[in-house]
Amino acid sequence: MTKRQLIVGSETIEAPYPLYLKGEITRGFGRGSRELGVPTANLPQDVADSVASVIDTGVYYGWARACHTDTVYPMVMSYGWNPYYKNEKRSAEVHLINKFPEDFYGEELRVIVLGYIRPELNYSSLDALIKDIMFDIEVSKHSLERENYLKYSKDDFLKN
Ligand code: RBF
Ligand code: MG
């Protein structure tokens, strides 16, 4: 019997989660907002590079705060090469699940990664990529409602 079946209605959090990441938000390609309608706050390249020893590329969920506000938001993080765009460096891009009017380059971003959603995929169209991102956002919001994940939104790491 797997461990999962022994735990009913609850989730255990196992290494490497929770994974704590922080850094100054850097400028990406600007495609997130422009082409996808899903702006992402990119973590610095050295953070993206060092995470490689801890997690695989893919899409993740958790909590994040851009440090010019006090509010913690659910997030989805895309980590990897963006096969649809064939990037040459791994990026760690965080989409805060909320409508923001402005960009916030230069702000510190703090992120707690709590779980994995799916591998990075290539897509035959931009529409198909956007559709999957919308689904990732629903998965993240839904997962984070669980008590063991919810409590990390109050973690000291995300406080001022
Ligand atoms: N790009 C891909 O090429 N394949 C993916 O599977 C993929 N999944 C993503 C999931 C989320 C939640 C987000 C926010 C982005 C994802 N992207 C993916 C990255 C997207 O291509 C990138 O954000 C834009 O190119 C802007 O840099
Ligand atoms: Mg971005």
XYZ file of N, CA and C and ligand atoms in Angstrom:
508
model
N 0.851 -1.202 0.000
C 0.000 0.000 0.000
C 0.884 1.249 0.000
N 0.519 2.211 -0.791
C 1.352 3.419 -0.813
C 0.993 4.308 0.364
N 1.921 5.150 0.706
C 1.742 6.067 1.826
C 0.490 6.930 1.618
N 0.305 7.328 0.384
C -0.781 8.235 0.081
C -2.138 7.678 0.521
N -2.316 6.373 0.331
C -3.611 5.771 0.670
C -3.882 5.750 2.179
N -2.799 5.878 2.954
C -2.974 5.845 4.403
C -3.446 7.177 4.963
N -3.298 8.208 4.158
C -3.630 9.543 4.650
C -4.886 10.014 3.944
N -5.946 10.101 4.664
C -7.220 10.443 4.042
C -7.543 11.918 4.275
N -7.776 12.631 3.190
C -8.211 14.022 3.288
C -7.130 14.969 3.781
N -5.904 14.536 3.699
C -4.814 15.398 4.154
C -3.642 15.200 3.212
N -2.694 16.116 3.231
C -1.532 15.994 2.370
C -0.284 16.118 3.225
N 0.643 15.235 3.047
C 1.931 15.415 3.707
C 2.835 16.194 2.764
N 3.720 16.961 3.336
C 4.661 17.729 2.544
C 6.038 17.126 2.749
N 6.597 16.646 1.658
C 7.869 15.931 1.745
C 8.949 16.638 0.937
N 10.190 16.422 1.340
C 11.336 17.025 0.667
C 11.238 16.801 -0.839
N 11.602 17.766 -1.665
C 12.288 19.023 -1.327
C 11.345 20.155 -0.912
N 10.090 19.862 -0.699
C 9.145 20.922 -0.293
C 9.065 21.003 1.238
N 8.777 22.159 1.803
C 8.657 23.444 1.134
C 10.020 23.947 0.664
N 10.018 24.530 -0.521
C 11.252 25.055 -1.099
C 11.164 26.589 -1.079
N 12.110 27.215 -0.407
C 12.094 28.670 -0.215
C 13.011 29.345 -1.229
N 12.454 30.246 -2.019
C 13.245 30.961 -3.023
C 13.027 32.455 -2.877
N 14.086 33.234 -3.090
C 13.906 34.683 -3.115
C 14.911 35.335 -4.029
N 14.555 36.507 -4.497
C 15.474 37.258 -5.349
C 14.782 38.459 -5.942
N 15.593 39.328 -6.526
C 15.056 40.521 -7.155
C 14.410 40.139 -8.493
N 13.237 40.652 -8.732
C 12.526 40.320 -9.968
C 13.275 40.896 -11.168
N 13.573 40.026 -12.127
C 14.325 40.468 -13.307
C 13.428 40.462 -14.540
N 13.854 41.212 -15.519
C 13.096 41.338 -16.754
C 13.250 40.073 -17.599
N 12.137 39.503 -18.016
C 12.202 38.352 -18.918
C 12.088 38.833 -20.351
N 11.447 38.067 -21.192
C 11.284 38.458 -22.589
C 10.069 39.368 -22.794
N 9.268 39.507 -21.735
C 8.069 40.318 -21.855
C 6.929 39.585 -22.560
N 7.163 38.314 -22.911
C 6.136 37.548 -23.636
C 4.972 37.173 -22.738
N 5.294 36.997 -21.440
C 4.271 36.574 -20.489
C 3.051 37.468 -20.552
N 3.282 38.774 -20.436
C 2.168 39.715 -20.477
C 1.650 39.880 -21.893
N 2.588 40.071 -22.823
C 2.226 40.485 -24.171
C 1.513 39.380 -24.950
N 2.113 38.189 -24.959
C 1.559 37.131 -25.812
C 0.585 36.222 -25.083
N 0.850 36.019 -23.776
C 0.064 35.012 -23.064
C -1.020 35.611 -22.172
N -0.897 36.898 -21.850
C -1.831 37.486 -20.900
C -1.603 36.958 -19.496
N -0.445 36.342 -19.285
C -0.090 35.793 -17.977
C 1.286 36.337 -17.590
N 1.324 37.517 -16.949
C 2.625 38.080 -16.594
C 3.353 37.224 -15.583
N 4.663 37.112 -15.746
C 5.449 36.358 -14.777
C 6.566 37.231 -14.226
N 6.823 37.054 -12.940
C 7.950 37.701 -12.283
C 9.091 36.694 -12.301
N 10.160 37.049 -12.995
C 11.259 36.099 -13.148
C 12.244 36.213 -11.991
N 12.628 35.077 -11.426
C 13.677 35.063 -10.406
C 15.028 35.225 -11.104
N 16.041 35.730 -10.377
C 17.354 35.933 -11.000
C 17.923 34.624 -11.557
N 18.792 34.775 -12.561
C 19.348 33.592 -13.237
C 20.110 32.674 -12.276
N 20.833 33.244 -11.322
C 21.593 32.385 -10.396
C 20.665 31.534 -9.526
N 19.494 32.080 -9.199
C 18.507 31.289 -8.444
C 17.979 30.168 -9.337
N 17.612 30.514 -10.552
C 17.104 29.519 -11.506
C 18.123 28.397 -11.714
N 19.399 28.763 -11.830
C 20.440 27.756 -12.045
C 20.602 26.843 -10.836
N 20.572 27.430 -9.642
C 20.848 26.611 -8.456
C 19.691 25.691 -8.088
N 18.482 26.060 -8.474
C 17.324 25.221 -8.193
C 17.405 23.872 -8.933
N 18.211 23.840 -9.994
C 18.312 22.630 -10.818
C 18.759 21.402 -10.035
N 19.502 21.621 -8.953
C 19.964 20.478 -8.159
C 18.873 19.962 -7.224
N 17.757 20.704 -7.136
C 16.723 20.384 -6.152
C 15.415 19.885 -6.791
N 15.006 20.512 -7.874
C 13.766 20.104 -8.546
C 13.989 19.925 -10.048
N 13.119 19.118 -10.645
C 13.128 18.951 -12.095
C 12.453 20.157 -12.740
N 12.654 20.297 -14.028
C 11.903 21.331 -14.734
C 10.427 20.955 -14.731
N 9.564 21.946 -14.816
C 8.135 21.672 -14.796
C 7.354 22.840 -14.236
N 6.097 22.585 -13.947
C 5.203 23.620 -13.427
C 4.859 23.284 -11.972
N 4.965 24.285 -11.110
C 4.821 24.101 -9.667
C 3.811 25.073 -9.088
N 3.331 24.770 -7.877
C 2.431 25.703 -7.192
C 2.943 26.011 -5.800
N 2.465 27.126 -5.274
C 2.848 27.527 -3.922
C 2.361 28.932 -3.638
N 3.060 29.604 -2.726
C 2.705 30.969 -2.320
C 3.826 31.922 -2.666
N 3.483 33.198 -2.889
C 4.515 34.187 -3.180
C 4.084 35.574 -2.742
N 5.080 36.391 -2.480
C 4.815 37.797 -2.180
C 5.864 38.655 -2.868
N 5.405 39.662 -3.594
C 6.302 40.682 -4.122
C 6.376 41.726 -3.027
N 7.589 42.086 -2.626
C 7.757 42.749 -1.333
C 7.328 44.213 -1.271
N 6.729 44.743 -2.348
C 6.159 46.089 -2.240
C 4.728 46.044 -1.698
N 4.200 44.840 -1.493
C 2.873 44.712 -0.883
C 2.968 43.734 0.289
N 1.940 43.755 1.130
C 1.923 42.825 2.261
C 1.172 41.550 1.922
N 0.558 41.534 0.755
C -0.332 40.421 0.442
C 0.412 39.225 -0.144
N 0.082 38.073 0.388
C 0.626 36.819 -0.131
C -0.382 36.262 -1.133
N 0.101 35.867 -2.302
C -0.782 35.328 -3.339
C -0.451 33.871 -3.649
N -1.463 33.128 -4.085
C -1.167 31.815 -4.670
C -0.334 32.043 -5.931
N 0.517 31.111 -6.258
C 1.335 31.288 -7.464
C 1.460 29.979 -8.230
N 1.763 30.125 -9.518
C 2.235 29.012 -10.327
C 3.617 29.394 -10.839
N 4.536 28.451 -10.787
C 5.890 28.724 -11.264
C 6.219 27.801 -12.432
N 6.681 28.417 -13.503
C 7.172 27.645 -14.638
C 8.679 27.591 -14.517
N 9.229 26.390 -14.414
C 10.670 26.254 -14.239
C 11.244 25.406 -15.358
N 12.098 26.023 -16.153
C 12.734 25.234 -17.204
C 13.040 26.019 -18.453
N 12.968 25.311 -19.561
C 13.493 25.812 -20.840
C 12.425 26.435 -21.722
N 11.172 26.381 -21.307
C 10.062 26.850 -22.142
C 10.138 26.263 -23.564
N 9.927 24.961 -23.696
C 10.111 24.307 -25.003
C 9.349 24.992 -26.145
N 8.229 25.607 -25.823
C 7.461 26.283 -26.884
C 8.280 27.416 -27.486
N 9.127 28.044 -26.667
C 9.944 29.174 -27.120
C 11.414 28.802 -27.310
N 11.751 27.565 -26.961
C 13.132 27.071 -27.120
C 14.180 27.983 -26.470
N 13.945 28.331 -25.214
C 14.924 29.151 -24.484
C 16.237 28.399 -24.300
N 17.325 29.157 -24.164
C 18.634 28.520 -23.997
C 19.102 28.473 -22.551
N 18.359 29.158 -21.683
C 18.668 29.078 -20.251
C 17.401 28.680 -19.515
N 17.594 27.985 -18.411
C 16.466 27.662 -17.540
C 15.966 28.941 -16.893
N 14.664 29.146 -16.893
C 14.136 30.287 -16.156
C 13.196 29.798 -15.065
N 13.129 30.596 -14.005
C 12.167 30.341 -12.930
C 11.233 31.525 -12.906
N 10.028 31.315 -13.475
C 9.072 32.407 -13.657
C 7.851 32.172 -12.799
N 7.511 33.189 -12.037
C 6.411 33.057 -11.093
C 5.248 33.940 -11.521
N 4.095 33.319 -11.688
C 2.882 34.095 -11.952
C 2.081 34.186 -10.651
N 1.913 35.417 -10.149
C 1.095 35.635 -8.959
C -0.358 35.623 -9.400
N -1.161 34.802 -8.749
C -2.542 34.631 -9.187
C -3.398 35.768 -8.628
N -3.496 36.791 -9.432
C -4.155 38.031 -9.059
C -4.051 38.942 -10.277
N -4.923 39.940 -10.358
C -4.794 40.893 -11.457
C -3.971 42.090 -11.001
N -2.806 42.272 -11.625
C -1.976 43.416 -11.281
C -1.964 44.397 -12.435
N -2.114 45.673 -12.135
C -2.092 46.667 -13.203
C -0.675 46.940 -13.712
N 0.332 46.779 -12.873
C 1.681 47.222 -13.271
C 2.723 46.106 -13.080
N 3.875 46.287 -13.693
C 5.011 45.384 -13.482
C 5.726 45.781 -12.203
N 6.508 44.889 -11.684
C 7.262 45.259 -10.482
C 8.698 44.744 -10.527
N 9.377 45.080 -11.622
C 10.795 44.739 -11.730
C 11.575 45.428 -10.616
N 12.590 44.750 -10.084
C 13.437 45.339 -9.058
C 12.970 45.028 -7.648
N 11.694 44.678 -7.493
C 11.192 44.302 -6.167
C 11.750 42.949 -5.764
N 11.825 42.730 -4.466
C 12.186 41.389 -4.034
C 10.949 40.489 -4.116
N 11.173 39.293 -4.590
C 10.116 38.291 -4.659
C 10.468 37.146 -3.720
N 9.500 36.761 -2.924
C 9.703 35.601 -2.041
C 8.705 34.522 -2.404
N 9.173 33.319 -2.514
C 8.351 32.227 -3.026
C 8.516 30.985 -2.150
N 7.409 30.340 -1.839
C 7.478 29.015 -1.208
C 6.844 28.015 -2.177
N 7.658 27.129 -2.707
C 7.174 26.111 -3.629
C 6.715 24.903 -2.810
N 5.489 24.452 -3.070
C 4.925 23.363 -2.257
C 4.641 22.083 -3.022
N 4.568 22.178 -4.341
C 4.274 20.942 -5.071
C 4.390 21.099 -6.576
N 4.355 19.948 -7.217
C 4.568 19.825 -8.666
C 3.222 19.634 -9.362
N 3.048 20.263 -10.486
C 1.807 20.071 -11.255
C 2.031 19.178 -12.478
N 3.021 19.516 -13.295
C 3.204 18.773 -14.563
C 4.561 19.098 -15.166
N 4.999 18.262 -16.132
C 6.245 18.592 -16.834
C 6.025 19.742 -17.807
N 7.096 20.358 -18.246
C 7.033 21.363 -19.304
C 6.719 20.669 -20.612
N 5.882 21.277 -21.409
C 5.507 20.661 -22.683
C 5.741 21.622 -23.827
N 5.838 21.025 -25.024
C 5.822 21.856 -26.211
C 4.367 21.890 -26.690
N 3.998 22.913 -27.429
C 2.598 23.040 -27.861
C 2.536 23.352 -29.341
N 1.445 22.917 -29.951
C 1.287 23.177 -31.374
C 0.721 24.571 -31.618
N 0.241 25.214 -30.565
C -0.245 26.581 -30.719
C -0.149 27.330 -29.400
N -0.122 28.639 -29.518
C -0.101 29.506 -28.346
C -1.364 29.290 -27.519
N -2.476 29.116 -28.209
C -3.756 28.873 -27.541
C -3.727 27.662 -26.619
N -3.086 26.603 -27.111
C -3.005 25.369 -26.324
C -2.159 25.594 -25.076
N -1.070 26.363 -25.201
C -0.225 26.696 -24.051
C -1.030 27.504 -23.030
N -1.740 28.514 -23.518
C -2.529 29.373 -22.617
C -3.596 28.546 -21.891
N -4.225 27.644 -22.607
C -5.257 26.786 -22.000
C -4.693 25.981 -20.844
N -3.502 25.409 -21.049
C -2.878 24.621 -19.986
C -2.483 25.498 -18.797
N -2.012 26.701 -19.081
C -1.637 27.613 -17.990
C -2.873 27.945 -17.146
N -4.012 28.159 -17.818
C -5.256 28.445 -17.089
C -5.636 27.264 -16.186
N -5.392 26.084 -16.693
C -5.689 24.890 -15.897
C -4.707 24.775 -14.725
N -3.431 25.087 -14.967
C -2.424 25.080 -13.889
C -2.863 26.013 -12.758
N -3.391 27.158 -13.136
C -3.826 28.149 -12.140
C -4.950 27.572 -11.281
N -5.872 26.859 -11.914
C -6.964 26.227 -11.152
C -6.426 25.140 -10.221
N -5.493 24.346 -10.730
C -4.887 23.286 -9.905
C -4.205 23.907 -8.682
N -3.456 24.979 -8.895
C -2.743 25.640 -7.800
C -3.727 26.135 -6.746
N -4.738 26.885 -7.185
C -5.706 27.449 -6.230
C -6.379 26.350 -5.429
N -6.744 25.302 -6.131
C -7.441 24.185 -5.484
C -6.529 23.494 -4.465
N -5.303 23.207 -4.858
C -4.370 22.514 -3.959
C -4.080 23.338 -2.714
N -3.913 24.632 -2.907
C -3.502 25.497 -1.795
C -4.589 25.686 -0.748
N -5.808 25.312 -1.063
C -6.885 25.378 -0.068
C -6.724 24.321 1.008
N -5.961 23.286 0.720
C -5.768 22.237 1.719
C -4.946 22.777 2.891
N -5.355 22.345 4.063
C -4.814 22.920 5.306
C -3.283 22.926 5.374
N -2.692 21.816 4.999
C -1.236 21.705 5.109
C -0.501 22.653 4.165
N -1.171 23.069 3.089
C -0.567 24.034 2.184
C -0.929 25.450 2.599
N -2.169 25.612 3.031
C -2.682 26.923 3.443
C -1.811 27.532 4.527
N -1.361 26.712 5.437
C -0.605 27.261 6.576
C 0.694 27.945 6.141
N 1.243 27.566 5.004
C 2.476 28.213 4.538
C 2.255 29.643 4.054
N 1.016 30.009 3.804
C 0.764 31.401 3.413
C 1.044 32.340 4.582
N 1.110 31.784 5.789
C 1.394 32.586 6.993
C 2.847 32.402 7.460
N 3.653 31.759 6.648
C 5.042 31.472 7.015
C 5.830 32.775 7.201
N 6.697 32.789 8.221
C 7.528 33.971 8.508
C 8.344 34.431 7.305
N 8.736 33.488 6.470
C 9.533 33.807 5.282
C 8.817 34.810 4.360
N 7.493 34.804 4.381
C 6.729 35.690 3.511
C 6.353 37.006 4.202
N 6.760 37.149 5.461
C 6.411 38.366 6.199
C 7.455 39.444 6.015
N 7.058 40.685 6.301
C 7.975 41.828 6.221
C 9.082 41.758 7.261
N 6.253 27.302 -21.648
C 6.423 26.174 -22.353
O 7.096 26.193 -23.368
N 5.836 24.997 -21.969
C 5.064 24.894 -20.857
O 4.578 23.804 -20.542
C 4.846 26.079 -20.088
N 4.075 26.069 -18.984
C 3.885 27.208 -18.273
C 3.076 27.194 -17.128
C 2.857 28.340 -16.400
C 1.980 28.285 -15.188
C 3.453 29.562 -16.805
C 3.218 30.822 -16.034
C 4.256 29.592 -17.921
C 4.487 28.420 -18.667
N 5.288 28.427 -19.804
C 5.478 27.280 -20.520
C 6.218 29.530 -19.996
C 5.834 30.575 -20.956
O 6.308 30.149 -22.190
C 6.560 31.825 -20.473
O 5.968 32.283 -19.288
C 6.561 32.912 -21.489
O 7.317 32.518 -22.575
C 7.163 34.181 -20.923
O 8.518 34.044 -20.675
Mg 8.321 37.143 -16.895
